[in-house]
Structures are given as structure tokens and as C-alpha cells.
Coordinates of C-alpha atoms in Angstrom, one line a residue:
Chain A
X1 CA -16.2 4.7 -10.7
X2 CA -16.6 3.1 -14.2
X3 CA -14.0 0.8 -15.8
X4 CA -13.2 3.2 -18.6
X5 CA -12.3 6.1 -16.3
X6 CA -10.2 3.8 -14.1
X7 CA -8.2 2.5 -17.0
X8 CA -7.7 6.0 -18.2
X9 CA -6.4 7.0 -14.8
X10 CA -4.1 4.0 -14.8
X11 CA -2.7 5.1 -18.1
X12 CA -2.2 8.6 -16.9
X13 CA -0.4 7.3 -13.8
X14 CA 1.9 5.1 -15.9
X15 CA 2.7 7.8 -18.4
X16 CA 5.6 9.5 -16.6
X17 CA 7.4 6.1 -16.0
X18 CA 6.9 5.2 -19.7
X19 CA 8.5 8.5 -20.7
X20 CA 11.4 7.8 -18.3
X21 CA 12.1 4.4 -19.8
X22 CA 11.5 5.5 -23.4
X23 CA 15.2 6.5 -23.9
X24 CA 16.3 3.1 -22.8
X25 CA 13.9 1.4 -25.3
X26 CA 15.1 3.9 -27.9
X27 CA 18.7 2.9 -27.2
X28 CA 17.9 -0.8 -27.6
X29 CA 16.2 -0.1 -30.9
X30 CA 19.0 2.2 -32.0
X31 CA 21.7 -0.3 -31.4
X32 CA 19.8 -2.9 -33.5
X33 CA 19.1 -0.4 -36.3
X34 CA 22.8 0.6 -36.4
X35 CA 23.9 -3.0 -36.6
X36 CA 22.1 -3.5 -39.9
X37 CA 23.1 -0.2 -41.3
X38 CA 24.6 -0.1 -44.8
X39 CA 27.4 2.2 -43.6
X40 CA 29.7 1.9 -40.7
X41 CA 29.6 5.5 -39.5
X42 CA 25.9 6.5 -40.0
X43 CA 22.6 4.9 -40.2
X44 CA 21.7 4.6 -43.9
X45 CA 20.3 1.7 -45.8
X46 CA 20.3 -1.9 -44.7
X47 CA 23.0 -4.5 -44.8
X48 CA 24.3 -7.4 -42.8
X49 CA 27.8 -6.6 -43.7
X50 CA 28.7 -5.6 -40.1
X51 CA 27.7 -9.1 -38.9
X52 CA 29.7 -10.8 -41.7
X53 CA 32.7 -8.7 -40.8
X54 CA 32.6 -10.1 -37.3
X55 CA 33.6 -13.5 -38.5
X56 CA 37.3 -12.9 -38.1
X57 CA 39.8 -14.5 -35.6
X58 CA 40.1 -11.5 -33.3
X59 CA 36.3 -11.2 -32.6
X60 CA 35.8 -15.0 -32.4
X61 CA 38.6 -15.3 -29.9
X62 CA 36.9 -12.5 -27.9
X63 CA 33.6 -14.4 -27.9
X64 CA 35.5 -17.5 -26.7
X65 CA 37.3 -15.7 -23.9
X66 CA 34.0 -14.1 -22.8
X67 CA 32.1 -17.4 -22.7
X68 CA 35.0 -19.2 -21.1
X69 CA 35.5 -16.6 -18.3
X70 CA 31.8 -16.2 -17.7
X71 CA 31.2 -19.9 -17.4
X72 CA 34.3 -20.5 -15.2
X73 CA 33.3 -17.6 -12.9
X74 CA 29.7 -18.9 -12.7
X75 CA 30.9 -22.3 -11.6
X76 CA 33.2 -20.9 -8.9
X77 CA 30.6 -18.4 -7.8
X78 CA 28.0 -21.1 -7.3
X79 CA 30.4 -23.3 -5.3
X80 CA 31.1 -20.3 -3.0
X81 CA 27.6 -19.0 -2.8
X82 CA 25.7 -22.1 -1.8
X83 CA 27.7 -22.4 1.5
X84 CA 27.4 -18.7 2.1
X85 CA 23.6 -18.8 1.6
X86 CA 23.2 -21.8 3.8
X87 CA 25.2 -20.1 6.6
X88 CA 23.3 -16.8 6.3
X89 CA 20.0 -18.8 6.3
X90 CA 21.1 -20.5 9.5
X91 CA 22.3 -17.4 11.4
X92 CA 19.7 -16.4 14.0
X93 CA 21.4 -13.3 15.4
X94 CA 20.2 -10.2 13.5
X95 CA 23.5 -8.4 13.9
X96 CA 25.6 -11.2 12.4
X97 CA 23.1 -11.7 9.6
X98 CA 23.3 -8.0 8.8
X99 CA 27.1 -8.0 8.9
X100 CA 27.2 -10.9 6.5
X101 CA 24.7 -9.3 4.2
X102 CA 26.7 -6.0 4.0
X103 CA 29.9 -7.9 3.4
X104 CA 28.4 -9.8 0.6
X105 CA 26.5 -6.9 -1.0
X106 CA 29.3 -4.3 -0.9
X107 CA 31.4 -5.6 -3.8
X108 CA 28.5 -5.3 -6.2
X109 CA 27.4 -1.8 -5.0
X110 CA 30.7 -0.2 -4.5
X111 CA 32.3 1.2 -7.7
X112 CA 34.7 -1.3 -9.2
X113 CA 37.6 1.1 -9.2
X114 CA 37.9 0.9 -5.4
X115 CA 38.0 -2.9 -5.5
X116 CA 40.5 -3.0 -8.3
X117 CA 42.8 -0.8 -6.2
X118 CA 42.5 -3.4 -3.4
X119 CA 43.4 -6.2 -5.8
X120 CA 46.3 -4.3 -7.2
X121 CA 47.7 -3.7 -3.7
X122 CA 47.3 -7.3 -2.8
X123 CA 48.2 -9.1 -6.0
X124 CA 49.9 -6.6 -8.2
X125 CA 53.6 -7.0 -9.4
X126 CA 54.7 -5.1 -6.3
X127 CA 51.8 -6.1 -4.1
X128 CA 51.6 -7.9 -0.8
X129 CA 51.7 -11.4 -2.2
X130 CA 54.6 -10.9 -4.5
X131 CA 56.7 -9.0 -2.0
X132 CA 56.1 -11.7 0.7
X133 CA 57.0 -14.5 -1.7
X134 CA 60.1 -12.7 -2.8
X135 CA 61.3 -11.9 0.7
X136 CA 60.9 -15.5 1.7
X137 CA 62.9 -16.5 -1.4
X138 CA 60.2 -18.7 -2.9
X139 CA 60.2 -16.8 -6.1
X140 CA 62.8 -14.6 -7.9
X141 CA 60.5 -12.7 -10.2
X142 CA 56.9 -11.6 -9.5
X143 CA 54.1 -13.9 -10.5
X144 CA 51.6 -12.2 -12.7
X145 CA 48.1 -12.6 -11.2
X146 CA 46.6 -9.4 -12.5
X147 CA 46.3 -7.9 -16.0
X148 CA 45.7 -11.3 -17.3
X149 CA 42.8 -13.8 -17.3
X150 CA 43.4 -14.8 -13.7
X151 CA 42.9 -11.3 -12.5
X152 CA 39.8 -10.8 -14.5
X153 CA 38.4 -14.1 -13.3
X154 CA 39.0 -13.1 -9.7
X155 CA 37.2 -9.8 -10.3
X156 CA 34.3 -11.4 -12.0
X157 CA 33.9 -13.9 -9.1
X158 CA 34.0 -11.2 -6.5
X159 CA 31.5 -8.8 -8.1
X160 CA 29.0 -11.6 -8.9
X161 CA 28.9 -13.4 -5.5
X162 CA 26.0 -11.2 -4.3
X163 CA 24.0 -11.9 -7.5
X164 CA 24.1 -15.6 -6.7
X165 CA 23.9 -15.5 -2.9
X166 CA 20.5 -13.7 -2.7
X167 CA 18.5 -15.9 -5.1
X168 CA 19.9 -19.0 -3.4
X169 CA 19.1 -17.5 0.0
X170 CA 15.5 -17.0 -1.0
X171 CA 15.4 -20.6 -2.3
X172 CA 16.5 -21.9 1.1
X173 CA 13.1 -20.8 2.5
X174 CA 11.5 -23.9 1.0
X175 CA 13.8 -26.1 3.0
X176 CA 12.0 -26.8 6.2
X177 CA 13.6 -28.3 9.3
X178 CA 11.4 -31.4 9.1
X179 CA 12.9 -32.5 5.8
X180 CA 16.4 -32.4 7.2
X181 CA 15.4 -34.0 10.5
X182 CA 13.5 -36.7 8.6
X183 CA 16.4 -37.4 6.3
X184 CA 19.0 -37.6 9.1
X185 CA 16.7 -39.7 11.4
X186 CA 16.5 -42.2 8.5
X187 CA 20.2 -42.4 8.7
X188 CA 21.4 -40.0 6.0
X189 CA 24.8 -38.4 6.8
X190 CA 25.5 -34.7 6.3
X191 CA 26.7 -35.1 2.7
X192 CA 23.9 -37.4 1.8
X193 CA 21.4 -34.8 3.2
X194 CA 23.1 -32.1 1.2
X195 CA 23.1 -34.0 -2.1
X196 CA 19.7 -35.6 -1.9
X197 CA 17.7 -33.0 0.0
X198 CA 19.2 -29.6 0.0
X199 CA 20.6 -29.4 -3.5
X200 CA 17.4 -30.7 -5.3
X201 CA 15.3 -28.2 -3.3
X202 CA 17.7 -25.4 -4.2
X203 CA 17.7 -26.2 -7.9
X204 CA 15.4 -23.4 -9.1
X205 CA 17.4 -20.9 -7.1
X206 CA 20.7 -22.4 -8.4
X207 CA 19.5 -22.2 -12.1
X208 CA 18.4 -18.6 -11.8
X209 CA 21.5 -17.6 -9.9
X210 CA 23.7 -19.3 -12.5
X211 CA 21.9 -17.6 -15.4
X212 CA 22.1 -14.2 -13.8
X213 CA 25.8 -14.5 -13.0
X214 CA 26.6 -15.8 -16.5
X215 CA 24.7 -13.0 -18.2
X216 CA 26.2 -10.4 -15.8
X217 CA 29.8 -11.6 -16.2
X218 CA 29.5 -12.1 -20.0
X219 CA 28.7 -8.5 -20.4
X220 CA 31.3 -7.3 -17.8
X221 CA 33.1 -4.2 -18.8
X222 CA 34.8 -2.5 -15.8
X223 CA 36.4 -5.7 -14.5
X224 CA 38.2 -6.6 -17.7
X225 CA 39.1 -3.0 -18.3
X226 CA 40.6 -2.4 -14.8
X227 CA 42.0 -5.9 -14.0
X228 CA 42.7 -7.2 -17.4
X229 CA 44.9 -4.5 -18.8
X230 CA 44.5 -4.5 -22.5
X231 CA 45.3 -8.2 -22.9
X232 CA 42.0 -9.8 -21.9
X233 CA 39.7 -8.8 -24.7
X234 CA 36.3 -9.8 -23.3
X235 CA 33.4 -8.7 -25.5
X236 CA 32.7 -5.5 -23.5
X237 CA 36.3 -4.3 -24.0
X238 CA 36.5 -5.4 -27.6
X239 CA 33.3 -3.5 -28.4
X240 CA 34.6 -0.4 -26.8
X241 CA 37.8 -0.7 -28.9
X242 CA 35.7 -0.8 -32.0
X243 CA 34.2 2.5 -31.0
X244 CA 37.0 4.4 -29.5
X245 CA 40.1 4.0 -31.6
X246 CA 38.4 2.4 -34.7
X247 CA 35.1 4.4 -35.1
X248 CA 33.5 1.2 -36.5
X249 CA 30.1 2.0 -35.1
X250 CA 28.0 -0.5 -37.0
X251 CA 30.5 -3.2 -36.2
X252 CA 30.3 -2.3 -32.4
X253 CA 26.5 -2.4 -32.7
X254 CA 26.6 -5.8 -34.4
X255 CA 29.0 -7.1 -31.8
X256 CA 26.7 -5.7 -29.1
X257 CA 23.8 -7.6 -30.7
X258 CA 25.9 -10.8 -30.5
X259 CA 26.5 -10.2 -26.8
X260 CA 22.7 -9.5 -26.2
X261 CA 21.8 -12.7 -27.9
X262 CA 24.3 -14.7 -25.8
X263 CA 23.1 -13.2 -22.5
X264 CA 19.3 -13.2 -23.2
X265 CA 19.6 -16.7 -24.6
X266 CA 21.1 -17.9 -21.3
X267 CA 18.5 -16.1 -19.3
X268 CA 15.6 -17.4 -21.4
X269 CA 16.9 -20.9 -21.2
X270 CA 17.1 -20.7 -17.4
X271 CA 13.6 -19.3 -17.2
X272 CA 12.3 -22.2 -19.3
X273 CA 14.2 -24.7 -17.1
X274 CA 12.7 -23.2 -13.9
X275 CA 9.2 -23.1 -15.5
X276 CA 9.5 -26.8 -16.4
X277 CA 10.5 -27.8 -12.9
X278 CA 7.8 -25.6 -11.4
X279 CA 5.2 -27.8 -13.1
X280 CA 6.5 -30.8 -11.1
X281 CA 5.2 -31.0 -7.5
X282 CA 5.8 -28.0 -5.3
X283 CA 8.4 -28.3 -2.6
X284 CA 5.7 -28.4 0.0
X285 CA 4.3 -31.6 -1.6
X286 CA 7.7 -33.2 -2.1
X287 CA 7.8 -36.0 0.5
X288 CA 8.5 -39.1 -1.5
X289 CA 12.0 -38.2 -2.7
X290 CA 13.0 -37.8 0.9
X291 CA 11.7 -41.1 2.0
X292 CA 13.1 -43.0 -1.0
X293 CA 16.4 -41.1 -0.5
X294 CA 16.2 -40.1 -4.2
X295 CA 15.9 -36.7 -5.6
X296 CA 16.8 -35.0 -8.9
Chain B
X1 CA 23.3 -20.0 16.8
X2 CA 23.2 -22.3 13.8
X3 CA 20.1 -24.2 13.0
X4 CA 19.2 -27.0 10.7
X5 CA 20.6 -25.9 7.4
X6 CA 24.2 -25.9 8.5
X7 CA 24.7 -28.6 11.0
X8 CA 27.5 -28.1 13.5
X9 CA 27.9 -31.8 14.2
X10 CA 31.3 -31.7 12.8
X11 CA 32.7 -33.9 10.1
X12 CA 34.0 -33.2 6.6
X13 CA 30.7 -31.5 5.6
X14 CA 30.9 -28.8 8.2
X15 CA 34.6 -28.2 7.5
X16 CA 34.0 -27.8 3.7
X17 CA 31.0 -25.4 4.2
X18 CA 33.0 -23.4 6.7
X19 CA 36.0 -23.2 4.5
X20 CA 34.1 -22.2 1.4
X21 CA 32.1 -19.6 3.3
X22 CA 35.3 -18.1 4.7
X23 CA 36.9 -18.0 1.3
X24 CA 33.8 -16.3 -0.2
X25 CA 33.7 -13.7 2.5
X26 CA 37.5 -13.1 2.1
X27 CA 37.2 -12.6 -1.6
X28 CA 34.3 -10.2 -1.0
X29 CA 35.9 -8.2 1.8
X30 CA 39.6 -8.3 1.3
X31 CA 40.0 -5.5 -1.3
X32 CA 37.9 -3.1 0.7
X33 CA 39.8 -3.9 3.9
X34 CA 43.1 -3.4 2.2
X35 CA 42.1 -0.1 0.6
X36 CA 40.9 1.1 4.0
X37 CA 44.1 0.2 5.7
X38 CA 46.3 1.6 3.0
X39 CA 44.6 5.0 3.1
X40 CA 46.1 5.5 6.5
X41 CA 49.7 4.8 5.3
X42 CA 52.4 7.3 6.1
X43 CA 54.5 6.2 3.2
X44 CA 54.9 7.8 -0.2
X45 CA 54.0 4.7 -2.2
X46 CA 51.3 2.1 -2.0
X47 CA 53.5 -0.5 -0.4
X48 CA 51.6 -2.9 1.9
X49 CA 51.5 -3.3 4.8
X50 CA 52.2 0.4 5.7
X51 CA 55.1 0.7 8.1
X52 CA 53.6 3.8 9.8
X53 CA 50.1 5.3 9.9
X54 CA 49.1 8.9 9.3
X55 CA 46.3 11.0 8.0
X56 CA 48.5 12.6 5.3
X57 CA 46.5 11.2 2.4
X58 CA 43.3 12.5 3.9
X59 CA 45.0 15.9 4.2
X60 CA 46.2 15.6 0.6
X61 CA 42.6 14.8 -0.5
X62 CA 41.3 17.7 1.5
X63 CA 43.7 20.2 -0.1
X64 CA 42.8 18.8 -3.5
X65 CA 39.1 19.3 -2.8
X66 CA 39.5 22.8 -1.4
X67 CA 42.2 23.9 -3.9
X68 CA 41.7 26.1 -7.0
X69 CA 38.7 24.8 -8.9
X70 CA 39.7 26.6 -12.1
X71 CA 43.2 25.4 -12.6
X72 CA 42.3 22.1 -14.2
X73 CA 39.2 21.4 -16.3
X74 CA 38.8 18.1 -14.5
X75 CA 38.9 18.9 -10.8
X76 CA 37.8 16.8 -7.9
X77 CA 35.4 19.4 -6.6
X78 CA 33.6 19.6 -9.9
X79 CA 33.4 15.8 -10.2
X80 CA 32.0 15.4 -6.7
X81 CA 29.5 18.2 -7.4
X82 CA 28.3 16.6 -10.7
X83 CA 28.1 13.2 -9.1
X84 CA 25.8 14.5 -6.3
X85 CA 23.7 16.6 -8.6
X86 CA 23.2 13.7 -11.0
X87 CA 22.3 11.4 -8.2
X88 CA 19.9 13.9 -6.7
X89 CA 18.0 14.4 -10.0
X90 CA 18.0 10.7 -10.6
X91 CA 16.5 10.1 -7.2
X92 CA 13.8 12.7 -7.7
X93 CA 12.9 11.7 -11.2
X94 CA 12.8 8.0 -10.6
X95 CA 10.7 8.2 -7.5
X96 CA 8.3 10.7 -9.1
X97 CA 7.6 8.4 -12.0
X98 CA 7.6 5.1 -10.0
X99 CA 5.2 6.0 -7.2
X100 CA 2.2 6.6 -9.5
X101 CA 3.2 3.6 -11.7
X102 CA 3.4 1.3 -8.7
X103 CA -0.1 2.5 -7.6
X104 CA -1.5 1.9 -11.1
X105 CA 0.0 -1.6 -11.4
X106 CA -1.0 -2.8 -8.0
X107 CA -4.5 -1.5 -8.2
X108 CA -4.9 -2.2 -11.9
X109 CA -3.5 -5.7 -11.9
X110 CA -4.1 -8.2 -14.7
X111 CA -2.0 -8.9 -17.7
X112 CA -0.9 -5.3 -18.1
X113 CA 0.9 -5.6 -14.8
X114 CA 3.0 -8.6 -15.7
X115 CA 4.0 -7.0 -19.0
X116 CA 4.9 -3.7 -17.4
X117 CA 6.9 -5.4 -14.6
X118 CA 8.9 -7.3 -17.2
X119 CA 9.4 -4.1 -19.2
X120 CA 10.8 -2.3 -16.2
X121 CA 13.1 -5.2 -15.3
X122 CA 14.8 -5.1 -18.7
X123 CA 17.4 -2.4 -17.7
X124 CA 18.6 -4.8 -15.0
X125 CA 19.6 -7.6 -17.5
X126 CA 20.6 -5.4 -20.4
X127 CA 24.5 -5.3 -20.9
X128 CA 25.7 -1.9 -19.5
X129 CA 28.4 -1.6 -22.2
X130 CA 25.8 -1.8 -24.9
X131 CA 23.6 0.7 -23.2
X132 CA 26.6 3.0 -22.8
X133 CA 27.4 2.7 -26.5
X134 CA 23.8 3.0 -27.6
X135 CA 23.3 6.2 -25.6
X136 CA 26.6 7.6 -26.9
X137 CA 25.6 6.8 -30.5
X138 CA 22.3 8.6 -30.1
X139 CA 23.8 11.6 -28.4
X140 CA 26.5 11.9 -31.0
X141 CA 24.6 11.2 -34.2
X142 CA 21.7 13.4 -33.2
X143 CA 24.2 16.0 -32.0
X144 CA 22.2 16.7 -28.8
X145 CA 23.5 19.1 -26.3
X146 CA 22.1 17.6 -23.1
X147 CA 24.4 19.0 -20.4
X148 CA 23.9 17.0 -17.2
X149 CA 21.0 15.1 -18.7
X150 CA 23.6 13.1 -20.7
X151 CA 24.1 11.2 -17.5
X152 CA 20.7 11.6 -15.8
X153 CA 18.7 9.9 -18.6
X154 CA 20.7 6.6 -18.6
X155 CA 21.1 6.6 -14.9
X156 CA 17.3 6.9 -14.5
X157 CA 16.8 3.9 -16.8
X158 CA 19.3 2.0 -14.7
X159 CA 17.6 2.6 -11.3
X160 CA 14.0 2.2 -12.4
X161 CA 13.8 -1.5 -11.7
X162 CA 15.0 -1.1 -8.1
X163 CA 12.8 1.9 -7.4
X164 CA 9.7 0.4 -8.9
X165 CA 10.2 -2.9 -7.1
X166 CA 10.5 -1.2 -3.7
X167 CA 7.5 1.1 -4.4
X168 CA 5.4 -1.9 -5.5
X169 CA 6.3 -4.0 -2.5
X170 CA 5.2 -1.1 -0.3
X171 CA 2.0 -0.6 -2.3
X172 CA 1.2 -4.3 -2.0
X173 CA 0.9 -3.9 1.7
X174 CA -1.7 -1.1 1.5
X175 CA -5.4 -2.3 1.7
X176 CA -7.7 -0.7 -0.8
X177 CA -10.3 -0.2 2.1
X178 CA -8.1 2.6 3.5
X179 CA -8.4 4.8 0.5
X180 CA -12.0 3.8 0.0
X181 CA -12.7 5.0 3.5
X182 CA -11.0 8.3 2.7
X183 CA -13.1 8.7 -0.4
X184 CA -16.3 7.8 1.3
X185 CA -15.6 10.5 3.9
X186 CA -15.6 13.0 1.0
X187 CA -11.9 13.1 -0.1
X188 CA -11.3 13.3 -3.8
X189 CA -9.3 10.5 -5.3
X190 CA -6.3 12.7 -5.7
X191 CA -6.5 13.8 -2.1
X192 CA -6.8 10.1 -0.9
X193 CA -3.8 9.2 -3.0
X194 CA -1.6 12.0 -1.9
X195 CA -2.6 12.2 1.8
X196 CA -3.3 8.5 2.5
X197 CA -1.6 6.2 0.1
X198 CA 1.7 8.0 -0.5
X199 CA 2.5 8.5 3.3
X200 CA 1.8 4.7 3.8
X201 CA 4.3 4.0 0.9
X202 CA 7.0 5.9 2.7
X203 CA 9.3 3.0 3.6
X204 CA 9.3 1.7 0.0
X205 CA 9.9 5.1 -1.4
X206 CA 12.8 5.7 1.0
X207 CA 14.4 2.4 0.1
X208 CA 14.0 3.2 -3.6
X209 CA 15.5 6.6 -3.1
X210 CA 18.6 5.1 -1.4
X211 CA 19.0 2.5 -4.1
X212 CA 18.8 5.2 -6.7
X213 CA 21.5 7.2 -4.8
X214 CA 23.9 4.3 -4.4
X215 CA 23.6 3.1 -8.0
X216 CA 23.9 6.5 -9.6
X217 CA 26.7 7.6 -7.4
X218 CA 28.8 4.4 -8.1
X219 CA 27.9 4.0 -11.7
X220 CA 31.0 3.6 -13.9
X221 CA 30.3 1.8 -17.2
X222 CA 27.7 4.0 -18.9
X223 CA 29.2 7.1 -17.5
X224 CA 32.6 6.0 -19.0
X225 CA 31.0 6.3 -22.4
X226 CA 28.8 9.4 -21.8
X227 CA 31.1 11.7 -19.8
X228 CA 32.5 15.0 -21.3
X229 CA 35.0 17.4 -19.9
X230 CA 32.2 19.5 -18.5
X231 CA 30.0 16.7 -17.2
X232 CA 32.0 14.1 -15.4
X233 CA 31.5 12.1 -12.2
X234 CA 33.6 11.0 -9.3
X235 CA 34.3 7.4 -10.5
X236 CA 35.5 8.9 -13.8
X237 CA 37.8 11.3 -11.9
X238 CA 39.2 8.3 -9.9
X239 CA 39.8 6.4 -13.1
X240 CA 41.6 9.2 -14.8
X241 CA 43.8 9.7 -11.7
X242 CA 44.8 6.0 -11.4
X243 CA 44.9 4.8 -14.9
X244 CA 48.7 4.8 -14.8
X245 CA 49.6 4.5 -11.1
X246 CA 48.0 4.3 -7.8
X247 CA 47.7 7.7 -6.0
X248 CA 47.1 7.1 -2.2
X249 CA 45.0 10.2 -2.0
X250 CA 42.4 8.3 -4.2
X251 CA 42.4 5.6 -1.5
X252 CA 41.3 8.0 1.2
X253 CA 38.5 9.2 -1.2
X254 CA 37.6 5.5 -1.6
X255 CA 37.3 5.1 2.1
X256 CA 34.8 8.0 2.2
X257 CA 32.8 6.3 -0.5
X258 CA 32.9 2.9 1.2
X259 CA 31.6 4.5 4.4
X260 CA 28.7 6.2 2.6
X261 CA 27.8 3.0 0.8
X262 CA 27.9 0.8 4.0
X263 CA 25.7 3.3 5.8
X264 CA 23.2 3.4 2.9
X265 CA 23.0 -0.4 2.7
X266 CA 22.5 -0.7 6.4
X267 CA 19.6 1.8 6.2
X268 CA 18.0 -0.1 3.3
X269 CA 18.5 -3.4 5.1
X270 CA 16.7 -1.9 8.1
X271 CA 13.9 -0.4 6.1
X272 CA 13.0 -3.4 4.0
X273 CA 14.1 -6.0 6.5
X274 CA 12.2 -9.2 5.8
X275 CA 9.5 -7.5 3.8
X276 CA 11.2 -7.5 0.4
X277 CA 14.2 -9.0 -1.2
X278 CA 17.0 -6.8 -2.4
X279 CA 16.8 -8.0 -6.0

């Protein structure tokens, strides 16, 4: 079989998939083209007016709320996900491991409506928490945990945990038992082993988990829509409002481009960080940091 | 039961790890558990915990499902039917296009492979809101009458990364000698591909199909922008029913969806156990 024929066949085999992804690429291009359109309702001419119009307090506050909530949720998700990943990695029983995997994975796969129902029952104005607190006389009027930033933060954390647990879990594969035994036989306590051995080895996994969680939560839409009421204007919701009551299509497209720049910027930064650390010795060759008790 | 990573020797370290893990699992599981419990409530309202248990909301759901389809333009039966139809088409289309692509990429290799893999990962990281708006803008400004394809086309883009990844990891495990043997025994290339390679890819294909089903069936964001009165899915129906207050009948529907999703994840976990990662 000659090379020409084989590359022709490869192309023919790839063609259906390329056709299937074409609308997606078209959509990406379309949103960019609309954002530089001269008019706000149709694509005609070129202008950066839509971008200049974004420089107003409402939109800037929305960018701030988005970045703040995404960063906060990323921090909390990492703090929760590292222990979860370590525990899953340590579980030997297949059944327990499977149970943990499903519990972690479910919040991301299940549609968000169902989970927001759960949160409303638990934390809503007449939910479990408020009723209990009122009956015990600790509070006289309900504490608002939902339909504000707290509620959105909770939802963001919940839906993003699986996105962080699985990259960290695959990063734990490079931690071999010998490292930990060596460290503790040299007298390092549990915390010392965690900071000086486990964390540095998990770093690539942590960086990629953090970037994925940040990008995912910065572009969240359903969570702020369902748990934020209309008060928490994260970018996703703000962009939707530009479309639905306001019909400012080029403005929405420009705001969308801002969101894409934020998320891809973070993802690229993380990829660069991981690449740089990949050029330093591979985990299998790392032995000195253990002996010297050093690390990153 | 626990090995080196998480030492059980006690001390503050183990306590902290245990506490954080429990907290994380609670945050993950609590809403689902509460919804499940509430769906069996006998009370009129969604007050928790339910004083008495009954199946009344399941009966209410059943009567809504079997009731007159024509009375409202936005009925539960229609939404369920559309959801399943969209998911079925998405499963078929995405698998049909990904199997040959996975073959071409794994056998072809080289720089094209890296580029194509990146291209087909894009839908995974692209903000869903923007995709929803972009597809809406295209459909509106071109005045396209797409019918059910309004939802199928974006859903396919969304599931491609998952389906392709599963097909490729299955393809990676198939030696080229096997199809060469078939060809040297006189089979045409097409015959070798369809009768030898594709059957060997079956676990990957199956995992991809289930991923496509789960993602399409639970998709909310893009559908929220693209739905019309005629073409609307189950999550949109649930949203429209609960936008003002919580209807316990929706909770019993939720339990059904939770069950289906759990079973699907368990099947995937079993199929790809150890051989590929979920993401």
C-alpha cells in the first residue's frame, strides 16, 4: 500500500468527524465575527464599538464577581480534592473505590436542576437548616444562604470537585510507596511527608486541576442561574441578559470573547507551567529532594 | 484497607484528611440524597424531613406522563420523547464519525494526530454559554428551520471529545498485525476494518455511546438557548416547572434520572476500568 493512498484513506476516514465538528468551529468563528460587527443586531461592517461599550461599571463588576467566585471555588475545590484523591488512591477494595468514584462523579454528570433542588430543600429560606435553627431559637429570621454569592459558591464547588479529583488522582500514580517509606524512615512526620514529598509530586496534577476548575467555573451558567437568583451576575448570566431582554447581540458576543480570553488564558498559562516543570527531572528520577528533605 | 498514601497511624494529619474527605463527599452527595428522600414525602409541600412517606408524587408524575398530550404545548411526555430522540441520534452520529477517525489517527499518527486530538478536545474547554449563544445567533440570523437538529448538532459537538477519547483508547490496544493477518488471508481492507477492528473496539465504542447518552440527556445550558416550543427536552421542562416553586412531582422525576445516571456511570466504570481515564 503506497503512502499516497494511505493518507487519502486517512482523510476519507476523518471527513465525517470533521463535518460533525464544523458547526462548532463555525460557531466559534461566528461569535468572534459578531463581536467586531458594526451593528449590534446583525453582522455588517467592522467596529470595536461593542468592546468599548463593555467598559461600564455593570460589566466590570460582573467580570470581578466571576473572577472572584471562580478563584475562591478553585481554592476550596483543591483543598477538598487532594484528600479525596489520596483516599481513593489508597482504597484497595474495588467496591469502595467504585462507590467513591460514583459519588464524586455524579454531581458533574447529573443535570444541575436536580442538585439545585437539593440545595433549596437544605438551605433555602424554609429549608432544613433554617427551620432547625429557628425551632431551636438560635435565629429569628432565616439566614440567606441561597440566591446570593454563598449559594453560587457552594454550587460551583460541588459541580467542580470531580474535575479536580480525577487529574489529581492520576497524578498520585507517580507517588510510589518507597518515597513515602524512605521519607518516614528518615524521621519525617505525616505532615512533613505531605508537604515535602506528596505535594511537590502532585504539582502537575494540581496545576492542571486548578486551571480546569477555574475555566469551568468562570464560564458557569446553570449554577448562577439556579442558585444565584438574579442577584449574582456572573459573566454567563450577564451575557444571557444582554441577549434575552436587551437584544444586544454584538455586545453579548464581545462579552463572550472576554470570557473566552479569560478561560483560555488560564488554561494556556497552566499548560506552560506544566511544560516547564516537565523539563525538570521526571518523578521517577527524583531522589535527591527526598533525601535532602527539600522539594519545590 | 488503606495503604501508603493515607497513613492510618493517627495524629492530626489523618484527622484533617478524614475530615476534608468527608466534607467533600457530603457536599457531593447531600443534594442527591435529600432529593431522593423528599420524593417519597407524603406531604403537600417540600418541607424536610418528610413526616410521612408515600408514593403519591410518583403517582402524580405517572398521571402527568400518561395524561393528555395535547392539552399543553409543553408536556412532560413530549419533553421525554424529544430528550430520548436527541440522545439516540447524538449517540449514533458521534459514534459513526468517531470510530473511523480514531482508526485514522491511531494508524496514521504523526503531527496530524496531535493537532486533530487538540481540535477535538476544544468543545470540552469552550464555555457552554458562548456555544449556546453562538448556535442561537447562527440559527436565528440564518433563519434556519432545523427541527430536532437544533439540539442534535450542538450536542454532537459536546460529546465528540468523550466519544473520540474512548474509541482511541480502545484502538490503541489493537495490534496492527491482526488486521494485516486478515488482509494477507485475502480480506479487503474494508472487510478487515469492519469484521476485525470494529468488533475489537467494542468496549471503547460502548463507553463512548454511554457518555454520549449521559451528556446529551442531562445537557441544560446549550439547550436552554436553543429550545423552542416544539423541540424541548426534559431538563428544560423541569426548569419551567420549578422556576417559581418546587413541585414535588419533579423530585420523583429527578430520582428516575439519578437512577439512570448512576447505572450508566457504573457500566462505564466497569467497561473502562483501569484502561482509560474518565477525562
